[in-house]
Amino acid sequence: MSIEREVQQQPGVAPDQPITQGGPTLPQERRLVTEIPGPKSREMFARKRSAVPPGIGTTLPVFVTHAGGGVLVDADGNSLIDFGSGIAVTTVGNAAPRVVERVRKQVADFTHTCFMVTPYESYVEVCERLNALTPGDHEKRSFLVNSGAEAVENAVKVARHATGRQAVVVFDHGYHGRTLLTMTLTAKNMPYKHGFGPYAPEVYRMPMAYPFRWPTGPENCAEEAAAQAIDAIDKQIGARNVAAIVIEPIQGEGGFIEPARGFLPALLAYAKANGIVFIADEVQTGFARTGRMFACEDEGVVPDVICTAKGIAGGLPLAAVTGRAELLDAVHVGGLGGTYGGNPLACEAALAVLDTIEADGLVERARQIGSVMLPRLHALAERFDIIGDVRGRGAMIAIELVVPGSKEPDAAITGEIVRRCHAEGLVVLTAGTYGNVLRFLPPLSIPDTLLEEGLSILEKAIASV
Ligand SMILES: *Cc1c(COP(=O)(O)O)cnc(C)c1O
């Protein structure tokens, strides 16, 4: 195999030499020593098939043994370029040094008490830092849970309790999780909802300001979409019945849709005027990913409540609800919580992540990554008319693939490009209501050399289809 010859000439660890450490000490190189997936991964995948239900899908069936910087190393000794960050989670890199150090110490000190039984300082410190970091200088409170879905559910609980209202407004292409309520808030039937009903009541979906697909063109999108949404809320629900508007400032699973500028501020103003809690779901966009600490900042949007997870703790399960003190304080004692929420290992990891973002200038690094990726992708879009749109901010970038000369989504060609990238050792993910979006979420610890090499692989894959 030509790939094999090519890579064996590169310096680095020989395939039979055991890799003993992950994190940034891993050689930062793409190195393919078997086909992808290799024999060991294939063997484990067969085991997965008999032990785990297929409902738990697999993007790329290589079994990982080490990861760090901008690479994932698999059981066969292949080193792959990571453009996925485990879905925007390992923003600071896998096994990031500060995370490893703090978690290692914590796991030896104590692993759990339940914060609601006997508290510990790290939980409070994470909340203090979230209160200070999130948009707005009003008095805030935070509490910690285990997943993005749990954060969104809890934000809705808080909004309903504080307003005494029930309706929740969400948007086309939105994704908010897989629990009963958040699955209901999610727009897309397949695979998230199909056959899992009945869904939770009092959820209303409005049009999204999706510039690429707005019928009258992107320049009218913000104003018309906001007017339609507001009119529908007024007429169909009644503003006084709405507890919360829940929206992602850039939609993640829906296809990295950046709402047309002006849409979010218009919804926020409407929410404010009508006593509706504005909840920003920053689970995917948060923590430096978009070249801002939070994507809301881009338009000066100050949400009442903000949900965070994914990038918060370097891969340890943690999520948070942060919001106006008067809203969060409205809930009775014991009304919020959960056994594991704010687990001490996850809290230590989160503190390490926040330190790393600051010390390593990762907000700026995300912008640099965007400024490397966007010009190359725009140039590709000039050459290949299957690329209908290039969008995103910072290290949250996507291309939308269409049938040339139209806006008709082309999911088949998207899948084929992904397969070719994977075969060449580039981990990329898809997204989008129509399955025709390729999304790029590299860890902010990726070296520029790998970023450029990954883009070259993508270029070749697109050229070859
Ligand atoms: C991933 C995601 C969620 C759900 O988070 P989980 O941790 O998977 O429950 C919610 N909202 C957004 C925007 C997400 O990207």
Tab-separated table of C-alpha atoms and ligand atoms in Angstrom:
chain	number	residue	atom	x	y	z
A	1	MET	CA	0.000	0.000	0.000
A	2	SER	CA	1.438	3.345	-1.005
A	3	ILE	CA	0.281	5.026	2.162
A	4	GLU	CA	2.270	2.548	4.176
A	5	ARG	CA	5.490	3.220	2.293
A	6	GLU	CA	4.956	6.927	2.487
A	7	VAL	CA	4.409	6.922	6.210
A	8	GLN	CA	7.157	4.528	7.129
A	9	GLN	CA	9.667	7.045	5.855
A	10	GLN	CA	8.394	9.562	8.361
A	11	PRO	CA	10.077	9.880	11.723
A	12	GLY	CA	8.198	8.884	14.856
A	13	VAL	CA	7.330	5.818	16.806
A	14	ALA	CA	7.622	2.500	14.974
A	15	PRO	CA	4.317	0.621	14.850
A	16	ASP	CA	5.515	-2.193	17.083
A	17	GLN	CA	6.948	0.162	19.684
A	18	PRO	CA	4.399	0.586	22.466
A	19	ILE	CA	3.113	4.086	23.032
A	20	THR	CA	3.080	4.642	26.749
A	21	GLN	CA	1.662	8.118	26.989
A	22	GLY	CA	-1.068	10.128	25.354
A	23	GLY	CA	-1.529	13.853	25.516
A	24	PRO	CA	0.732	16.324	23.787
A	25	THR	CA	3.763	14.004	24.090
A	26	LEU	CA	2.363	11.880	21.246
A	27	PRO	CA	4.208	12.420	17.966
A	28	GLN	CA	2.190	15.025	16.103
A	29	GLU	CA	2.012	13.255	12.785
A	30	ARG	CA	-0.343	11.344	10.558
A	31	ARG	CA	0.929	7.820	10.257
A	32	LEU	CA	-0.939	4.947	8.627
A	33	VAL	CA	0.534	1.490	9.124
A	34	THR	CA	-2.578	-0.538	8.227
A	35	GLU	CA	-5.709	0.088	6.251
A	36	ILE	CA	-8.356	2.007	8.200
A	37	PRO	CA	-9.765	0.345	10.251
A	38	GLY	CA	-6.917	-2.088	10.855
A	39	PRO	CA	-7.230	-5.739	11.912
A	40	LYS	CA	-7.201	-5.085	15.675
A	41	SER	CA	-9.900	-2.442	15.378
A	42	ARG	CA	-11.965	-4.738	13.167
A	43	GLU	CA	-11.718	-7.488	15.733
A	44	MET	CA	-12.863	-5.166	18.523
A	45	PHE	CA	-15.645	-3.839	16.343
A	46	ALA	CA	-16.954	-7.376	15.953
A	47	ARG	CA	-16.972	-7.635	19.752
A	48	LYS	CA	-18.761	-4.301	19.966
A	49	ARG	CA	-21.381	-5.616	17.588
A	50	SER	CA	-22.213	-8.526	19.883
A	51	ALA	CA	-22.041	-6.591	23.158
A	52	VAL	CA	-23.450	-3.125	22.313
A	53	PRO	CA	-26.699	-2.406	20.474
A	54	PRO	CA	-26.382	-0.819	17.022
A	55	GLY	CA	-28.426	2.152	18.260
A	56	ILE	CA	-25.089	3.348	19.601
A	57	GLY	CA	-23.629	4.261	16.211
A	58	THR	CA	-20.001	4.592	15.126
A	59	THR	CA	-18.585	7.343	12.927
A	60	LEU	CA	-15.242	5.650	12.336
A	61	PRO	CA	-14.623	2.155	13.755
A	62	VAL	CA	-11.028	2.587	14.880
A	63	PHE	CA	-10.473	1.791	18.547
A	64	VAL	CA	-8.427	4.490	20.219
A	65	THR	CA	-5.640	3.799	22.677
A	66	HIS	CA	-4.025	7.237	22.994
A	67	ALA	CA	-4.815	10.784	21.947
A	68	GLY	CA	-3.415	14.268	22.326
A	69	GLY	CA	-2.453	17.459	20.540
A	70	GLY	CA	-4.117	16.949	17.174
A	71	VAL	CA	-3.962	13.165	16.813
A	72	LEU	CA	-5.789	9.974	17.774
A	73	VAL	CA	-3.736	6.760	17.905
A	74	ASP	CA	-5.536	3.471	17.349
A	75	ALA	CA	-5.005	-0.122	18.448
A	76	ASP	CA	-3.199	-0.930	15.200
A	77	GLY	CA	-0.682	1.885	15.687
A	78	ASN	CA	-2.205	4.300	13.172
A	79	SER	CA	-2.011	7.977	14.047
A	80	LEU	CA	-4.994	9.927	12.704
A	81	ILE	CA	-5.535	13.658	12.413
A	82	ASP	CA	-8.397	14.749	14.651
A	83	PHE	CA	-10.880	17.236	13.173
A	84	GLY	CA	-13.636	16.173	15.579
A	85	SER	CA	-12.449	16.625	19.184
A	86	GLY	CA	-14.910	13.921	20.229
A	87	ILE	CA	-17.688	16.306	19.083
A	88	ALA	CA	-16.252	19.596	20.353
A	89	VAL	CA	-15.266	18.203	23.745
A	90	THR	CA	-11.464	18.052	23.834
A	91	THR	CA	-11.072	21.721	22.984
A	92	VAL	CA	-7.910	21.998	25.102
A	93	GLY	CA	-6.621	18.746	23.592
A	94	ASN	CA	-6.912	15.169	24.746
A	95	ALA	CA	-5.201	14.319	28.041
A	96	ALA	CA	-4.221	17.989	28.333
A	97	PRO	CA	-1.396	18.341	30.897
A	98	ARG	CA	-3.203	20.536	33.425
A	99	VAL	CA	-6.297	18.316	33.240
A	100	VAL	CA	-4.238	15.164	33.794
A	101	GLU	CA	-2.372	16.681	36.723
A	102	ARG	CA	-5.418	17.981	38.586
A	103	VAL	CA	-7.554	14.896	37.983
A	104	ARG	CA	-4.716	12.592	39.014
A	105	LYS	CA	-4.360	14.402	42.321
A	106	GLN	CA	-8.110	14.504	42.917
A	107	VAL	CA	-8.693	10.822	42.184
A	108	ALA	CA	-6.257	9.958	44.945
A	109	ASP	CA	-7.802	12.425	47.433
A	110	PHE	CA	-11.488	11.548	47.074
A	111	THR	CA	-13.700	10.547	44.154
A	112	HIS	CA	-17.221	11.414	45.290
A	113	THR	CA	-19.201	12.685	48.227
A	114	CYS	CA	-22.303	13.958	46.386
A	115	PHE	CA	-22.217	17.747	46.467
A	116	MET	CA	-25.737	17.781	47.918
A	117	VAL	CA	-24.625	15.630	50.870
A	118	THR	CA	-21.251	17.088	51.818
A	119	PRO	CA	-19.913	19.799	49.498
A	120	TYR	CA	-16.378	20.533	48.314
A	121	GLU	CA	-14.628	23.688	47.143
A	122	SER	CA	-13.902	22.845	43.482
A	123	TYR	CA	-17.628	22.770	42.617
A	124	VAL	CA	-18.090	26.245	44.071
A	125	GLU	CA	-15.003	27.519	42.263
A	126	VAL	CA	-16.251	26.204	38.884
A	127	CYS	CA	-19.547	28.026	39.502
A	128	GLU	CA	-17.779	31.244	40.535
A	129	ARG	CA	-15.702	31.168	37.395
A	130	LEU	CA	-18.686	30.436	35.135
A	131	ASN	CA	-20.603	33.295	36.747
A	132	ALA	CA	-17.703	35.621	35.991
A	133	LEU	CA	-16.934	34.335	32.474
A	134	THR	CA	-20.396	34.086	30.912
A	135	PRO	CA	-21.876	37.137	29.150
A	136	GLY	CA	-23.407	39.904	31.270
A	137	ASP	CA	-22.292	41.517	34.520
A	138	HIS	CA	-25.540	40.898	36.388
A	139	GLU	CA	-25.609	38.751	39.534
A	140	LYS	CA	-25.493	35.071	38.527
A	141	ARG	CA	-25.717	31.585	39.942
A	142	SER	CA	-24.571	28.259	38.462
A	143	PHE	CA	-25.158	24.606	39.205
A	144	LEU	CA	-23.547	21.521	37.733
A	145	VAL	CA	-24.948	18.414	36.094
A	146	ASN	CA	-23.580	15.574	33.945
A	147	SER	CA	-24.513	16.199	30.326
A	148	GLY	CA	-25.624	18.837	27.892
A	149	ALA	CA	-29.116	17.391	27.765
A	150	GLU	CA	-29.361	17.503	31.530
A	151	ALA	CA	-28.281	21.154	31.508
A	152	VAL	CA	-30.952	22.082	28.941
A	153	GLU	CA	-33.663	20.152	30.851
A	154	ASN	CA	-32.714	21.903	34.039
A	155	ALA	CA	-32.675	25.317	32.371
A	156	VAL	CA	-36.260	24.672	31.230
A	157	LYS	CA	-37.234	23.525	34.729
A	158	VAL	CA	-35.831	26.739	36.160
A	159	ALA	CA	-37.561	28.902	33.535
A	160	ARG	CA	-40.922	27.222	34.123
A	161	HIS	CA	-40.595	27.513	37.869
A	162	ALA	CA	-39.518	31.143	37.797
A	163	THR	CA	-42.184	32.289	35.305
A	164	GLY	CA	-45.051	30.007	36.280
A	165	ARG	CA	-45.526	29.407	32.515
A	166	GLN	CA	-45.205	26.221	30.488
A	167	ALA	CA	-44.537	26.754	26.768
A	168	VAL	CA	-41.039	26.350	25.371
A	169	VAL	CA	-40.060	27.787	21.989
A	170	VAL	CA	-37.368	26.104	19.887
A	171	PHE	CA	-36.242	26.307	16.257
A	172	ASP	CA	-35.947	24.353	13.033
A	173	HIS	CA	-32.637	22.447	12.835
A	174	GLY	CA	-32.127	22.731	16.610
A	175	TYR	CA	-30.441	19.999	18.638
A	176	HIS	CA	-30.656	19.895	22.412
A	177	GLY	CA	-30.094	16.271	23.472
A	178	ARG	CA	-31.631	12.812	23.713
A	179	THR	CA	-33.670	12.755	26.930
A	180	LEU	CA	-37.454	12.928	26.621
A	181	LEU	CA	-37.685	16.714	26.915
A	182	THR	CA	-34.513	17.545	24.971
A	183	MET	CA	-35.354	15.009	22.253
A	184	THR	CA	-38.670	16.834	21.955
A	185	LEU	CA	-36.812	20.158	21.719
A	186	THR	CA	-34.625	18.649	18.969
A	187	ALA	CA	-35.845	19.193	15.407
A	188	LYS	CA	-34.642	16.174	13.484
A	189	ASN	CA	-36.669	12.963	13.434
A	190	MET	CA	-34.079	10.484	12.148
A	191	PRO	CA	-32.132	9.329	14.099
A	192	TYR	CA	-32.972	11.289	17.259
A	193	LYS	CA	-36.749	10.909	17.646
A	194	HIS	CA	-37.980	8.222	15.295
A	195	GLY	CA	-40.170	5.743	17.184
A	196	PHE	CA	-39.373	7.285	20.586
A	197	GLY	CA	-42.614	9.214	21.089
A	198	PRO	CA	-44.870	10.363	22.577
A	199	TYR	CA	-42.925	13.548	23.123
A	200	ALA	CA	-43.126	16.083	25.911
A	201	PRO	CA	-45.966	18.614	25.679
A	202	GLU	CA	-45.820	22.409	25.323
A	203	VAL	CA	-42.894	22.544	22.876
A	204	TYR	CA	-43.313	24.846	19.839
A	205	ARG	CA	-40.955	25.025	16.871
A	206	MET	CA	-40.290	28.216	14.922
A	207	PRO	CA	-38.436	28.968	11.677
A	208	MET	CA	-34.674	29.377	11.932
A	209	ALA	CA	-32.786	32.231	10.284
A	210	TYR	CA	-30.752	29.931	8.030
A	211	PRO	CA	-29.122	32.315	5.560
A	212	PHE	CA	-28.090	29.761	2.914
A	213	ARG	CA	-31.604	28.358	2.631
A	214	TRP	CA	-33.746	31.427	3.307
A	215	PRO	CA	-36.286	31.598	0.447
A	216	THR	CA	-35.929	35.339	-0.212
A	217	GLY	CA	-32.137	35.384	0.203
A	218	PRO	CA	-29.692	35.813	3.060
A	219	GLU	CA	-30.012	39.610	3.211
A	220	ASN	CA	-33.685	39.364	4.258
A	221	CYS	CA	-33.212	36.361	6.477
A	222	ALA	CA	-32.774	37.850	9.957
A	223	GLU	CA	-35.643	40.283	9.744
A	224	GLU	CA	-38.133	37.940	8.093
A	225	ALA	CA	-37.294	34.930	10.248
A	226	ALA	CA	-37.587	36.977	13.454
A	227	ALA	CA	-40.898	38.481	12.303
A	228	GLN	CA	-42.288	35.052	11.422
A	229	ALA	CA	-41.172	33.521	14.716
A	230	ILE	CA	-42.531	36.389	16.785
A	231	ASP	CA	-45.821	36.414	14.903
A	232	ALA	CA	-46.230	32.665	15.358
A	233	ILE	CA	-45.451	32.906	19.077
A	234	ASP	CA	-47.980	35.702	19.505
A	235	LYS	CA	-50.711	34.048	17.474
A	236	GLN	CA	-50.259	30.364	18.257
A	237	ILE	CA	-49.031	30.332	21.853
A	238	GLY	CA	-49.426	33.800	23.310
A	239	ALA	CA	-46.313	35.471	24.676
A	240	ARG	CA	-47.678	35.344	28.244
A	241	ASN	CA	-47.704	31.549	28.097
A	242	VAL	CA	-44.085	31.202	27.058
A	243	ALA	CA	-41.611	30.243	29.771
A	244	ALA	CA	-38.506	30.107	27.592
A	245	ILE	CA	-36.979	30.521	24.179
A	246	VAL	CA	-34.194	27.947	23.767
A	247	ILE	CA	-31.678	28.460	20.973
A	248	GLU	CA	-28.129	27.559	19.987
A	249	PRO	CA	-26.191	30.713	19.015
A	250	ILE	CA	-24.659	28.606	16.231
A	251	GLN	CA	-26.580	25.397	15.593
A	252	GLY	CA	-24.343	22.355	16.004
A	253	GLU	CA	-25.885	19.064	14.884
A	254	GLY	CA	-28.257	21.028	12.646
A	255	GLY	CA	-25.291	21.876	10.410
A	256	PHE	CA	-23.273	24.716	11.962
A	257	ILE	CA	-25.955	27.179	10.986
A	258	GLU	CA	-25.008	30.693	11.994
A	259	PRO	CA	-28.276	32.578	12.411
A	260	ALA	CA	-28.340	35.651	10.192
A	261	ARG	CA	-26.979	38.588	12.168
A	262	GLY	CA	-29.781	40.376	13.948
A	263	PHE	CA	-31.946	37.301	14.529
A	264	LEU	CA	-30.658	36.524	18.026
A	265	PRO	CA	-30.830	40.160	19.234
A	266	ALA	CA	-34.413	40.425	17.872
A	267	LEU	CA	-35.489	37.295	19.765
A	268	LEU	CA	-33.731	38.488	22.903
A	269	ALA	CA	-35.502	41.860	22.747
A	270	TYR	CA	-38.847	40.105	22.283
A	271	ALA	CA	-38.125	37.785	25.207
A	272	LYS	CA	-37.169	40.703	27.424
A	273	ALA	CA	-40.304	42.661	26.507
A	274	ASN	CA	-42.533	39.696	27.338
A	275	GLY	CA	-40.984	38.219	30.467
A	276	ILE	CA	-39.723	35.150	28.581
A	277	VAL	CA	-36.497	33.508	29.753
A	278	PHE	CA	-33.914	33.524	26.927
A	279	ILE	CA	-31.861	30.331	27.186
A	280	ALA	CA	-28.702	30.043	25.092
A	281	ASP	CA	-27.676	26.446	24.494
A	282	GLU	CA	-23.902	26.905	24.232
A	283	VAL	CA	-23.198	23.224	24.802
A	284	GLN	CA	-21.323	22.927	21.483
A	285	THR	CA	-20.249	26.551	20.942
A	286	GLY	CA	-18.899	27.302	24.406
A	287	PHE	CA	-15.402	27.653	25.814
A	288	ALA	CA	-13.325	29.340	23.100
A	289	ARG	CA	-14.559	27.075	20.289
A	290	THR	CA	-15.881	29.881	18.072
A	291	GLY	CA	-13.094	32.386	18.729
A	292	ARG	CA	-15.029	33.869	21.624
A	293	MET	CA	-15.347	32.414	25.084
A	294	PHE	CA	-19.072	32.050	24.230
A	295	ALA	CA	-20.622	32.450	20.781
A	296	CYS	CA	-23.349	34.792	22.110
A	297	GLU	CA	-20.705	37.452	22.643
A	298	ASP	CA	-20.353	37.898	18.906
A	299	GLU	CA	-23.551	39.935	18.741
A	300	GLY	CA	-23.451	41.198	22.311
A	301	VAL	CA	-26.306	38.874	23.270
A	302	VAL	CA	-26.640	38.469	27.043
A	303	PRO	CA	-28.845	35.436	27.688
A	304	ASP	CA	-30.843	35.038	30.909
A	305	VAL	CA	-29.624	31.449	31.210
A	306	ILE	CA	-26.732	29.741	29.444
A	307	CYS	CA	-26.212	25.977	29.191
A	308	THR	CA	-22.681	24.651	28.818
A	309	ALA	CA	-21.114	21.193	28.596
A	310	LYS	CA	-18.896	19.536	25.939
A	311	GLY	CA	-15.728	21.696	26.001
A	312	ILE	CA	-16.054	22.468	29.720
A	313	ALA	CA	-13.944	19.698	31.244
A	314	GLY	CA	-11.600	18.216	28.638
A	315	GLY	CA	-13.683	15.048	28.258
A	316	LEU	CA	-14.821	14.426	31.818
A	317	PRO	CA	-18.612	14.437	32.033
A	318	LEU	CA	-19.731	17.840	33.247
A	319	ALA	CA	-22.321	20.418	32.289
A	320	ALA	CA	-23.598	23.614	33.821
A	321	VAL	CA	-26.588	25.900	34.018
A	322	THR	CA	-25.652	29.531	34.605
A	323	GLY	CA	-28.177	32.303	34.848
A	324	ARG	CA	-29.663	35.332	36.520
A	325	ALA	CA	-29.575	34.959	40.297
A	326	GLU	CA	-33.265	35.829	40.681
A	327	LEU	CA	-34.268	33.030	38.267
A	328	LEU	CA	-32.068	30.299	39.707
A	329	ASP	CA	-32.721	31.376	43.299
A	330	ALA	CA	-36.474	31.059	42.717
A	331	VAL	CA	-36.369	27.264	42.908
A	332	HIS	CA	-37.127	25.748	46.329
A	333	VAL	CA	-34.428	24.025	48.395
A	334	GLY	CA	-33.713	20.549	47.020
A	335	GLY	CA	-35.541	21.218	43.726
A	336	LEU	CA	-32.391	20.859	41.638
A	337	GLY	CA	-29.493	18.423	41.659
A	338	GLY	CA	-28.460	14.867	40.931
A	339	THR	CA	-26.179	12.244	42.422
A	340	TYR	CA	-23.112	12.855	40.272
A	341	GLY	CA	-23.619	16.467	39.189
A	342	GLY	CA	-20.339	18.342	39.594
A	343	ASN	CA	-18.319	15.253	40.377
A	344	PRO	CA	-14.996	16.308	41.962
A	345	LEU	CA	-12.850	14.828	39.157
A	346	ALA	CA	-14.893	16.693	36.556
A	347	CYS	CA	-14.686	19.928	38.550
A	348	GLU	CA	-10.899	19.691	38.791
A	349	ALA	CA	-10.802	19.047	35.048
A	350	ALA	CA	-12.984	22.094	34.391
A	351	LEU	CA	-10.727	24.335	36.465
A	352	ALA	CA	-7.750	23.003	34.508
A	353	VAL	CA	-9.567	23.673	31.223
A	354	LEU	CA	-10.361	27.265	32.200
A	355	ASP	CA	-6.732	27.800	33.265
A	356	THR	CA	-5.519	26.315	29.984
A	357	ILE	CA	-7.796	28.455	27.819
A	358	GLU	CA	-6.452	31.530	29.568
A	359	ALA	CA	-2.773	30.567	29.833
A	360	ASP	CA	-2.497	29.245	26.279
A	361	GLY	CA	-4.562	32.015	24.667
A	362	LEU	CA	-6.994	29.509	23.196
A	363	VAL	CA	-9.704	32.020	22.315
A	364	GLU	CA	-7.169	33.648	20.000
A	365	ARG	CA	-5.966	30.216	18.846
A	366	ALA	CA	-9.511	29.305	17.758
A	367	ARG	CA	-9.596	32.456	15.628
A	368	GLN	CA	-6.236	31.571	14.074
A	369	ILE	CA	-7.552	28.127	13.195
A	370	GLY	CA	-10.525	29.764	11.501
A	371	SER	CA	-8.221	32.056	9.569
A	372	VAL	CA	-6.229	29.045	8.331
A	373	MET	CA	-9.306	26.985	7.431
A	374	LEU	CA	-11.746	29.496	5.972
A	375	PRO	CA	-9.584	30.849	3.110
A	376	ARG	CA	-8.644	27.335	2.018
A	377	LEU	CA	-12.278	26.199	2.129
A	378	HIS	CA	-13.472	29.295	0.265
A	379	ALA	CA	-10.839	28.581	-2.400
A	380	LEU	CA	-12.121	25.005	-2.598
A	381	ALA	CA	-15.675	26.278	-2.998
A	382	GLU	CA	-14.482	28.343	-5.976
A	383	ARG	CA	-13.100	25.217	-7.616
A	384	PHE	CA	-15.836	22.726	-6.792
A	385	ASP	CA	-19.481	23.613	-7.253
A	386	ILE	CA	-20.599	20.785	-4.984
A	387	ILE	CA	-19.664	23.131	-2.109
A	388	GLY	CA	-22.746	25.296	-1.697
A	389	ASP	CA	-21.735	27.140	1.453
A	390	VAL	CA	-18.699	27.642	3.698
A	391	ARG	CA	-19.474	28.909	7.179
A	392	GLY	CA	-18.599	28.966	10.841
A	393	ARG	CA	-16.416	30.865	13.223
A	394	GLY	CA	-13.123	30.078	14.922
A	395	ALA	CA	-12.550	26.337	15.127
A	396	MET	CA	-16.218	25.523	14.391
A	397	ILE	CA	-16.282	25.451	10.599
A	398	ALA	CA	-18.414	23.601	8.054
A	399	ILE	CA	-19.090	23.175	4.369
A	400	GLU	CA	-22.505	22.323	2.975
A	401	LEU	CA	-22.576	19.997	-0.043
A	402	VAL	CA	-25.176	20.305	-2.777
A	403	VAL	CA	-26.015	19.058	-6.232
A	404	PRO	CA	-24.092	21.458	-8.525
A	405	GLY	CA	-26.107	24.392	-9.786
A	406	SER	CA	-28.749	23.975	-7.073
A	407	LYS	CA	-29.194	23.994	-3.330
A	408	GLU	CA	-30.389	20.416	-3.284
A	409	PRO	CA	-28.594	18.665	-0.400
A	410	ASP	CA	-26.217	15.887	-1.440
A	411	ALA	CA	-25.882	13.515	1.492
A	412	ALA	CA	-24.471	10.710	-0.661
A	413	ILE	CA	-21.451	12.702	-1.813
A	414	THR	CA	-20.953	13.979	1.737
A	415	GLY	CA	-20.753	10.385	2.950
A	416	GLU	CA	-18.322	9.482	0.196
A	417	ILE	CA	-15.991	12.388	1.039
A	418	VAL	CA	-16.074	11.396	4.690
A	419	ARG	CA	-15.193	7.780	3.819
A	420	ARG	CA	-12.210	8.934	1.752
A	421	CYS	CA	-11.002	11.266	4.518
A	422	HIS	CA	-11.285	8.469	7.061
A	423	ALA	CA	-9.379	6.064	4.825
A	424	GLU	CA	-6.561	8.626	4.641
A	425	GLY	CA	-6.449	9.078	8.400
A	426	LEU	CA	-8.449	12.283	8.819
A	427	VAL	CA	-11.277	12.125	11.347
A	428	VAL	CA	-14.142	14.353	10.184
A	429	LEU	CA	-17.786	14.435	11.206
A	430	THR	CA	-20.989	15.154	9.354
A	431	ALA	CA	-23.998	17.163	10.504
A	432	GLY	CA	-27.096	18.815	9.162
A	433	THR	CA	-30.796	18.151	8.926
A	434	TYR	CA	-30.175	16.814	5.408
A	435	GLY	CA	-26.921	14.985	6.303
A	436	ASN	CA	-24.992	17.089	3.799
A	437	VAL	CA	-22.725	19.129	6.038
A	438	LEU	CA	-19.090	18.320	6.746
A	439	ARG	CA	-18.086	19.875	10.022
A	440	PHE	CA	-14.647	20.571	11.401
A	441	LEU	CA	-13.965	20.851	15.117
A	442	PRO	CA	-10.224	20.435	15.575
A	443	PRO	CA	-8.828	20.537	19.091
A	444	LEU	CA	-7.264	23.940	19.732
A	445	SER	CA	-4.053	22.107	20.580
A	446	ILE	CA	-3.611	20.917	16.977
A	447	PRO	CA	-0.386	22.099	15.311
A	448	ASP	CA	-0.759	24.117	12.090
A	449	THR	CA	1.110	21.421	10.147
A	450	LEU	CA	-1.625	18.884	10.902
A	451	LEU	CA	-4.342	21.417	10.233
A	452	GLU	CA	-2.888	22.088	6.782
A	453	GLU	CA	-2.328	18.392	6.114
A	454	GLY	CA	-5.915	17.618	7.108
A	455	LEU	CA	-7.188	20.281	4.721
A	456	SER	CA	-5.057	18.820	1.928
A	457	ILE	CA	-6.579	15.382	2.543
A	458	LEU	CA	-10.029	16.933	2.403
A	459	GLU	CA	-9.111	18.756	-0.792
A	460	LYS	CA	-7.997	15.505	-2.414
A	461	ALA	CA	-11.137	13.713	-1.250
A	462	ILE	CA	-13.362	16.400	-2.737
A	463	ALA	CA	-11.390	16.490	-5.974
A	464	SER	CA	-11.646	12.712	-6.273
A	465	VAL	CA	-15.450	12.581	-6.003
B	1	LIG	C1	-24.314	17.805	22.332
B	1	LIG	C2	-25.342	18.830	22.556
B	1	LIG	C3	-26.321	18.677	23.540
B	1	LIG	C4	-26.463	17.424	24.371
B	1	LIG	O1	-25.334	17.206	25.146
B	1	LIG	P1	-25.102	15.735	25.784
B	1	LIG	O2	-23.918	15.947	26.682
B	1	LIG	O3	-24.833	14.828	24.635
B	1	LIG	O4	-26.335	15.397	26.515
B	1	LIG	C5	-27.216	19.715	23.742
B	1	LIG	N1	-27.143	20.837	23.021
B	1	LIG	C6	-26.211	21.008	22.066
B	1	LIG	C7	-26.185	22.288	21.308
B	1	LIG	C8	-25.290	20.013	21.785
B	1	LIG	O5	-24.387	20.178	20.819
